Amino acid sequence: MSDQLRDHMREARRASGMFWARFAREAGFGEAYLRNVENGNRSVTPAVAAAYDRVLKTGGAFTAALHETGSTAATAVAWDQPGSLTVLTDLLKGSSVDRRGFLSAGAALSLSASSWSKALGAAGADGAHVVVPSGPALLAHIDDRLDYLRHMDDELGSGEVYQLARSELSLIVTQIRSRRYHGPALDHLYSMASEAARQVAWAAFDQSRPGIAQRFFDGSFRASAEAGDPISGAYALSFAAIQCYSTPQQAERAVSLLETAQEQVRRKATPRMHAMLAARTARALSKTGAKKACARQLDIAREALGKGPHDDDPKTLYWVDYGEIEMIAGSSALQLGDPAEALRRFEAGLEAAYPGDEEYPRSHAIYLARAAEAHLAMHDLDAAVATARHAARCLGSVDSARSASELKGLREKLAPHTSHAAVREFLQVG
């Protein structure tokens, strides 16, 4: 049995804040027995793994890890170059069957994030974003294609991006395995592998395939650690956090992921990166009901953006601006039960020239659906319908199960108001 599984079980128990006596009582085992399990003096049995899953609400992650010992599970493969290359290679060979649900995927993401943080610490990563301005032409071409896929995802959704990003990751892994590259060029390859795997993961999540998303996020974190590039890993963590806070009962896990990302880049990232992480943390906190903490993170995000652009800003952050921050603030306010403030923030985002219709229709459809929900909460049915129609137009050219789900939820909220002619027409026609 891998010591990593014991470590993750111990970390999850400690993170829960439960005293040993209470934890042992709820788990149904003696305290001394469980201490010996964590210390390696007793085996991790299926019953013990299931007890930790049940008490810590990890969605079966420890049980799955126990069964997957010897496979490429996050807890079974070493976080070193051979292990990470094995994981990346096996991801591309693996089945597309999504066996892991949202809850267990969230628990596995937490384990991967913890391992990523430890691997960076052991490697002594300096935090510099890996850039090879005059490297081999092939690497520059791959980098350009990854940039193109990011914008394709923004405008068309994740349907096509999933396979295209997998192809880019396959090419990158082939180049790593060729042993043609060394030093900074090899680091750059691993950094690009981190971004390609993140794109696959995000596309999978956007298409409601959480287990596949979790596995590729894990691959992204591993490639980031191998590159000594915490910036790319923190960026991937910020998207993994969305998967968590979009899942019931997983918002606190999302906050933890973002705290891990912030800790790893605290003295290394540009203000724009800090703004993005703070805004995503605010959104996660809104899901926990932590109103003051959410507001504080939004203030941090705005203050960081106020410091202006930086020469070292990762080009992945092109979308981080005041408009996006205010859209996140609007979503957070709605989550916290303040629809009037939500509408003010959404309006502030538009006033900040948020280019939703043209450049980010997938995201804009989600924000518009939330604005429509805020209008509905304010009993303004006409505004709710007008905004819902706008959201539907944005979604018309986008392949995104996540956005479609948001609009479906809005339709369900409008359904009780079919006595209103505009509502009835929208629900019938769209």
Coordinates of N, CA and C in Angstrom, one line a residue, residues 56-215:
L56 N -15.5 11.9 6.2 CA -14.9 13.1 5.6 C -15.6 13.5 4.3
K57 N -16.6 12.8 3.9 CA -17.4 13.1 2.7 C -16.6 13.3 1.5
T58 N -15.7 12.3 1.3 CA -14.8 12.4 0.1 C -15.3 11.7 -1.1
G59 N -16.6 11.2 -1.1 CA -17.2 10.7 -2.3 C -16.6 9.4 -2.8
G60 N -16.0 8.6 -1.9 CA -15.4 7.3 -2.3 C -14.0 7.4 -2.8
A61 N -13.3 8.5 -2.6 CA -12.0 8.7 -3.2 C -11.0 7.7 -2.6
F62 N -11.0 7.5 -1.3 CA -10.0 6.6 -0.6 C -10.3 5.2 -1.0
T63 N -11.6 4.8 -1.1 CA -11.9 3.5 -1.5 C -11.4 3.2 -2.9
A64 N -11.7 4.2 -3.8 CA -11.2 4.1 -5.2 C -9.7 4.0 -5.3
A65 N -9.0 4.8 -4.5 CA -7.5 4.8 -4.5 C -7.0 3.4 -4.0
L66 N -7.7 2.8 -3.0 CA -7.3 1.5 -2.5 C -7.4 0.5 -3.6
H67 N -8.5 0.5 -4.3 CA -8.7 -0.5 -5.4 C -7.8 -0.2 -6.6
E68 N -7.3 1.0 -6.7 CA -6.5 1.4 -7.9 C -5.0 1.3 -7.7
T69 N -4.6 0.7 -6.5 CA -3.2 0.6 -6.2 C -2.5 -0.2 -7.3
G70 N -1.4 0.4 -7.8 CA -0.7 -0.2 -8.9 C -1.1 0.4 -10.2
S71 N -2.1 1.1 -10.3 CA -2.5 1.8 -11.6 C -2.0 3.2 -11.6
T72 N -2.5 4.0 -12.5 CA -2.0 5.4 -12.6 C -2.9 6.3 -11.8
A73 N -3.5 5.8 -10.7 CA -4.2 6.7 -9.8 C -3.3 7.7 -9.2
A74 N -3.8 8.9 -8.8 CA -3.0 9.9 -8.2 C -2.3 9.5 -7.0
T75 N -2.8 8.6 -6.2 CA -2.2 8.1 -5.0 C -1.2 7.0 -5.2
A76 N -1.1 6.5 -6.5 CA -0.3 5.3 -6.7 C 1.0 5.5 -7.5
V77 N 1.1 6.6 -8.2 CA 2.2 6.8 -9.0 C 3.1 8.0 -8.4
A78 N 4.4 7.7 -8.4 CA 5.2 8.7 -7.8 C 5.2 10.1 -8.5
W79 N 5.4 11.1 -7.8 CA 5.4 12.5 -8.4 C 6.9 12.8 -8.7
D80 N 7.4 12.1 -9.7 CA 8.7 12.3 -10.3 C 8.6 12.3 -11.8
Q81 N 9.7 12.5 -12.5 CA 9.7 12.5 -13.9 C 9.2 11.2 -14.5
P82 N 9.7 10.0 -14.1 CA 9.1 8.8 -14.7 C 7.7 8.6 -14.4
G83 N 7.3 8.9 -13.2 CA 5.9 8.7 -12.8 C 5.0 9.7 -13.6
S84 N 5.4 10.9 -13.7 CA 4.5 11.9 -14.4 C 4.4 11.6 -15.9
L85 N 5.5 11.2 -16.4 CA 5.5 10.8 -17.9 C 4.6 9.6 -18.1
T86 N 4.6 8.7 -17.2 CA 3.7 7.5 -17.2 C 2.3 7.9 -17.2
V87 N 2.0 8.8 -16.3 CA 0.6 9.3 -16.1 C 0.1 10.0 -17.4
L88 N 1.0 10.9 -18.0 CA 0.6 11.6 -19.2 C 0.4 10.7 -20.3
T89 N 1.3 9.7 -20.5 CA 1.2 8.7 -21.5 C -0.1 7.9 -21.4
D90 N -0.4 7.4 -20.2 CA -1.5 6.6 -20.0 C -2.8 7.4 -20.2
L91 N -2.8 8.7 -19.9 CA -4.0 9.5 -20.1 C -4.4 9.4 -21.6
L92 N -3.4 9.4 -22.4 CA -3.7 9.5 -23.9 C -4.1 8.1 -24.4
K93 N -3.8 7.1 -23.7 CA -4.2 5.7 -24.0 C -5.5 5.3 -23.4
G94 N -5.9 6.0 -22.3 CA -6.9 5.6 -21.5 C -8.3 5.6 -22.1
S95 N -9.2 5.0 -21.4 CA -10.6 4.9 -21.8 C -11.3 6.3 -21.7
S96 N -12.2 6.5 -22.6 CA -13.0 7.8 -22.5 C -14.2 7.6 -21.6
V97 N -14.4 6.4 -21.0 CA -15.5 6.1 -20.1 C -15.3 6.9 -18.8
D98 N -16.3 7.6 -18.4 CA -16.2 8.5 -17.2 C -16.8 7.7 -16.0
R99 N -16.0 7.1 -15.2 CA -16.4 6.2 -14.1 C -16.6 7.0 -12.8
R100 N -16.0 8.1 -12.7 CA -15.9 8.9 -11.4 C -17.0 10.0 -11.4
G101 N -17.7 10.1 -10.4 CA -18.8 11.1 -10.3 C -18.2 12.4 -9.8
F102 N -19.0 13.4 -9.7 CA -18.6 14.7 -9.3 C -18.0 14.7 -7.9
L103 N -18.6 14.0 -6.9 CA -18.0 14.1 -5.6 C -16.7 13.4 -5.5
S104 N -16.6 12.2 -6.0 CA -15.3 11.5 -5.9 C -14.2 12.2 -6.7
A105 N -14.6 12.8 -7.9 CA -13.6 13.6 -8.6 C -13.1 14.8 -7.8
G106 N -14.0 15.4 -7.1 CA -13.6 16.5 -6.3 C -12.6 16.1 -5.2
A107 N -12.8 15.0 -4.5 CA -11.9 14.5 -3.5 C -10.6 14.1 -4.1
A108 N -10.6 13.5 -5.3 CA -9.3 13.2 -6.0 C -8.5 14.4 -6.3
L109 N -9.2 15.5 -6.7 CA -8.6 16.7 -7.1 C -7.8 17.3 -5.8
S110 N -8.4 17.2 -4.7 CA -7.8 17.7 -3.5 C -6.5 16.9 -3.2
L111 N -6.5 15.6 -3.4 CA -5.3 14.8 -3.2 C -4.2 15.2 -4.2
S112 N -4.6 15.4 -5.5 CA -3.7 15.8 -6.5 C -3.0 17.1 -6.1
A113 N -3.9 18.1 -5.7 CA -3.4 19.4 -5.4 C -2.3 19.4 -4.2
S114 N -2.6 18.5 -3.2 CA -1.7 18.4 -2.1 C -0.4 17.8 -2.6
S115 N -0.4 16.8 -3.5 CA 0.8 16.2 -4.0 C 1.6 17.2 -4.9
W116 N 0.8 18.0 -5.6 CA 1.5 19.0 -6.5 C 2.3 20.0 -5.6
S117 N 1.7 20.4 -4.6 CA 2.3 21.4 -3.7 C 3.6 20.8 -3.1
K118 N 3.5 19.6 -2.6 CA 4.7 18.9 -2.1 C 5.8 18.7 -3.1
A119 N 5.4 18.3 -4.3 CA 6.4 18.1 -5.4 C 7.1 19.4 -5.7
L120 N 6.4 20.5 -5.8 CA 7.0 21.8 -6.0 C 8.0 22.1 -4.9
G121 N 7.6 21.9 -3.7 CA 8.4 22.2 -2.6 C 9.7 21.4 -2.6
A122 N 9.5 20.1 -2.9 CA 10.7 19.2 -2.9 C 11.7 19.6 -4.0
A123 N 11.1 20.1 -5.2 CA 11.9 20.5 -6.3 C 12.6 21.8 -6.1
G124 N 12.0 22.6 -5.2 CA 12.6 24.0 -5.0 C 12.3 24.9 -6.1
A125 N 11.1 24.8 -6.7 CA 10.7 25.6 -7.9 C 10.8 27.1 -7.5
D126 N 11.4 27.9 -8.4 CA 11.6 29.3 -8.1 C 10.4 30.1 -8.5
G127 N 9.4 29.5 -9.2 CA 8.2 30.2 -9.6 C 8.2 31.0 -10.9
A128 N 9.3 31.0 -11.6 CA 9.4 31.8 -12.8 C 8.5 31.0 -13.9
H129 N 7.7 31.8 -14.6 CA 6.9 31.2 -15.6 C 7.8 30.7 -16.7
V130 N 7.7 29.5 -17.2 CA 8.6 28.9 -18.1 C 8.4 29.5 -19.5
V131 N 9.3 30.2 -20.0 CA 9.2 30.9 -21.3 C 10.5 30.6 -22.1
V132 N 10.4 30.2 -23.3 CA 11.6 30.0 -24.2 C 11.4 30.9 -25.4
P133 N 11.8 32.2 -25.4 CA 11.5 33.1 -26.5 C 12.2 32.8 -27.8
S134 N 13.3 32.1 -27.7 CA 14.0 31.8 -29.0 C 14.3 30.3 -29.1
G135 N 13.4 29.5 -28.6 CA 13.6 28.1 -28.6 C 13.3 27.5 -30.0
P136 N 13.2 26.1 -30.1 CA 12.9 25.4 -31.3 C 11.6 25.9 -31.9
A137 N 11.6 26.0 -33.2 CA 10.4 26.5 -33.9 C 9.1 25.6 -33.6
L138 N 9.3 24.3 -33.5 CA 8.2 23.4 -33.3 C 7.5 23.7 -32.0
L139 N 8.3 24.0 -30.9 CA 7.7 24.4 -29.7 C 6.9 25.7 -29.8
A140 N 7.4 26.6 -30.5 CA 6.7 27.9 -30.7 C 5.4 27.6 -31.4
H141 N 5.4 26.7 -32.4 CA 4.2 26.4 -33.1 C 3.1 25.8 -32.2
I142 N 3.6 24.9 -31.4 CA 2.7 24.2 -30.4 C 2.1 25.3 -29.5
D143 N 2.9 26.1 -29.0 CA 2.5 27.2 -28.1 C 1.4 28.1 -28.7
D144 N 1.6 28.4 -30.0 CA 0.6 29.2 -30.7 C -0.7 28.5 -30.9
R145 N -0.6 27.2 -31.1 CA -1.9 26.4 -31.3 C -2.6 26.3 -30.0
L146 N -1.9 26.2 -28.9 CA -2.6 26.2 -27.6 C -3.3 27.5 -27.3
D147 N -2.6 28.6 -27.7 CA -3.3 29.9 -27.6 C -4.5 30.0 -28.4
Y148 N -4.5 29.4 -29.6 CA -5.6 29.4 -30.5 C -6.8 28.6 -29.9
L149 N -6.5 27.5 -29.3 CA -7.5 26.6 -28.7 C -8.2 27.3 -27.5
R150 N -7.4 28.1 -26.8 CA -8.0 28.9 -25.7 C -9.1 29.8 -26.2
H151 N -8.8 30.5 -27.3 CA -9.8 31.4 -27.9 C -11.0 30.6 -28.5
M152 N -10.7 29.5 -29.1 CA -11.7 28.7 -29.7 C -12.7 28.2 -28.6
D153 N -12.2 27.8 -27.5 CA -13.0 27.4 -26.4 C -13.9 28.6 -25.9
D154 N -13.4 29.8 -25.9 CA -14.2 31.0 -25.5 C -15.3 31.2 -26.4
E155 N -15.1 31.0 -27.7 CA -16.1 31.4 -28.7 C -17.0 30.3 -29.2
L156 N -16.5 29.1 -29.2 CA -17.3 28.0 -29.7 C -17.7 26.9 -28.7
G157 N -17.1 27.0 -27.5 CA -17.3 26.0 -26.5 C -16.4 24.9 -26.6
S158 N -16.6 23.8 -25.8 CA -15.6 22.8 -25.5 C -15.7 21.6 -26.4
G159 N -16.7 21.5 -27.2 CA -16.9 20.2 -28.0 C -15.8 19.9 -28.8
E160 N -15.3 20.8 -29.7 CA -14.2 20.5 -30.6 C -12.8 20.6 -29.8
V161 N -12.8 21.4 -28.8 CA -11.5 21.6 -28.1 C -11.0 20.4 -27.4
Y162 N -11.9 19.6 -26.9 CA -11.5 18.4 -26.2 C -10.6 17.5 -27.0
Q163 N -11.0 17.1 -28.3 CA -10.1 16.3 -29.1 C -8.9 17.0 -29.6
L164 N -9.0 18.3 -29.9 CA -7.9 19.0 -30.5 C -6.8 19.2 -29.4
A165 N -7.2 19.5 -28.2 CA -6.2 19.6 -27.1 C -5.6 18.3 -26.8
R166 N -6.3 17.2 -26.8 CA -5.7 15.9 -26.6 C -4.6 15.6 -27.7
S167 N -4.9 16.0 -28.9 CA -3.9 15.9 -30.0 C -2.6 16.7 -29.7
E168 N -2.8 17.9 -29.2 CA -1.6 18.7 -28.9 C -0.9 18.1 -27.7
L169 N -1.6 17.6 -26.7 CA -0.9 16.9 -25.6 C -0.2 15.7 -26.1
S170 N -0.8 14.9 -27.0 CA -0.1 13.7 -27.5 C 1.2 14.1 -28.2
L171 N 1.2 15.2 -29.0 CA 2.4 15.6 -29.7 C 3.4 16.1 -28.7
I172 N 3.0 16.8 -27.6 CA 4.0 17.2 -26.6 C 4.6 16.1 -25.9
V173 N 3.8 15.1 -25.5 CA 4.3 13.9 -24.8 C 5.3 13.1 -25.7
T174 N 5.0 13.1 -27.0 CA 5.9 12.4 -27.9 C 7.2 13.1 -28.0
Q175 N 7.2 14.4 -28.0 CA 8.5 15.2 -28.0 C 9.2 15.0 -26.7
I176 N 8.6 14.9 -25.6 CA 9.2 14.7 -24.3 C 9.9 13.3 -24.3
R177 N 9.2 12.3 -24.8 CA 9.7 10.9 -24.8 C 10.8 10.8 -25.9
S178 N 10.9 11.6 -26.8 CA 11.9 11.5 -27.9 C 13.3 11.8 -27.3
R179 N 13.4 12.5 -26.2 CA 14.7 12.8 -25.5 C 15.5 13.8 -26.4
R180 N 14.9 14.5 -27.3 CA 15.6 15.5 -28.1 C 15.8 16.8 -27.4
Y181 N 15.0 17.0 -26.3 CA 15.1 18.3 -25.6 C 15.6 18.1 -24.2
H182 N 16.3 19.2 -23.8 CA 16.9 19.2 -22.5 C 16.9 20.6 -21.9
G183 N 17.1 20.7 -20.6 CA 17.2 22.0 -20.0 C 15.9 22.8 -20.1
P184 N 16.0 24.1 -20.5 CA 14.9 25.0 -20.6 C 13.9 24.5 -21.6
A185 N 14.3 23.9 -22.7 CA 13.4 23.5 -23.7 C 12.5 22.4 -23.2
L186 N 13.1 21.4 -22.4 CA 12.3 20.4 -21.8 C 11.3 20.9 -20.8
D187 N 11.8 21.9 -20.0 CA 10.9 22.5 -19.1 C 9.7 23.1 -19.8
H188 N 10.0 23.8 -20.9 CA 9.0 24.4 -21.7 C 8.0 23.4 -22.2
L189 N 8.4 22.2 -22.6 CA 7.6 21.2 -23.1 C 6.6 20.7 -22.0
Y190 N 7.2 20.6 -20.8 CA 6.3 20.1 -19.6 C 5.3 21.2 -19.3
S191 N 5.8 22.5 -19.4 CA 4.8 23.6 -19.1 C 3.7 23.6 -20.1
M192 N 4.0 23.3 -21.4 CA 2.9 23.3 -22.4 C 2.1 22.0 -22.2
A193 N 2.7 21.0 -21.7 CA 1.9 19.8 -21.4 C 0.9 20.1 -20.3
S194 N 1.3 20.9 -19.3 CA 0.4 21.3 -18.2 C -0.8 22.0 -18.8
E195 N -0.5 23.0 -19.7 CA -1.6 23.8 -20.3 C -2.5 22.9 -21.2
A196 N -1.9 22.0 -22.0 CA -2.7 21.2 -22.9 C -3.6 20.3 -22.1
A197 N -3.1 19.7 -21.0 CA -3.9 18.8 -20.1 C -5.0 19.6 -19.4
R198 N -4.7 20.8 -19.1 CA -5.7 21.7 -18.4 C -6.8 21.9 -19.4
Q199 N -6.5 22.2 -20.7 CA -7.5 22.4 -21.7 C -8.4 21.2 -21.9
V200 N -7.8 20.0 -21.9 CA -8.6 18.8 -22.0 C -9.5 18.6 -20.8
A201 N -8.9 18.9 -19.6 CA -9.7 18.7 -18.4 C -10.9 19.7 -18.4
W202 N -10.6 20.9 -18.7 CA -11.7 21.9 -18.7 C -12.8 21.6 -19.7
A203 N -12.4 21.2 -20.9 CA -13.3 20.8 -21.9 C -14.2 19.6 -21.4
A204 N -13.5 18.6 -20.8 CA -14.3 17.5 -20.3 C -15.3 17.9 -19.2
F205 N -14.8 18.8 -18.3 CA -15.8 19.3 -17.3 C -16.9 20.1 -17.9
D206 N -16.6 20.9 -18.9 CA -17.6 21.7 -19.6 C -18.7 20.8 -20.3
Q207 N -18.2 19.6 -20.6 CA -19.1 18.6 -21.3 C -19.7 17.6 -20.3
S208 N -19.6 17.9 -19.0 CA -20.2 17.1 -17.9 C -19.5 15.7 -17.8
R209 N -18.2 15.7 -17.9 CA -17.5 14.4 -17.7 C -16.4 14.6 -16.6
P210 N -16.9 14.7 -15.4 CA -16.0 15.1 -14.2 C -14.9 14.1 -14.0
G211 N -15.1 12.8 -14.2 CA -14.0 11.9 -13.9 C -12.8 12.1 -14.9
I212 N -13.1 12.2 -16.1 CA -12.1 12.5 -17.1 C -11.4 13.8 -16.9
A213 N -12.2 14.8 -16.5 CA -11.6 16.1 -16.2 C -10.6 16.0 -15.0
Q214 N -11.0 15.3 -14.0 CA -10.1 15.1 -12.8 C -8.8 14.5 -13.2
R215 N -8.8 13.4 -14.0 CA -7.6 12.7 -14.4 C -6.7 13.7 -15.2

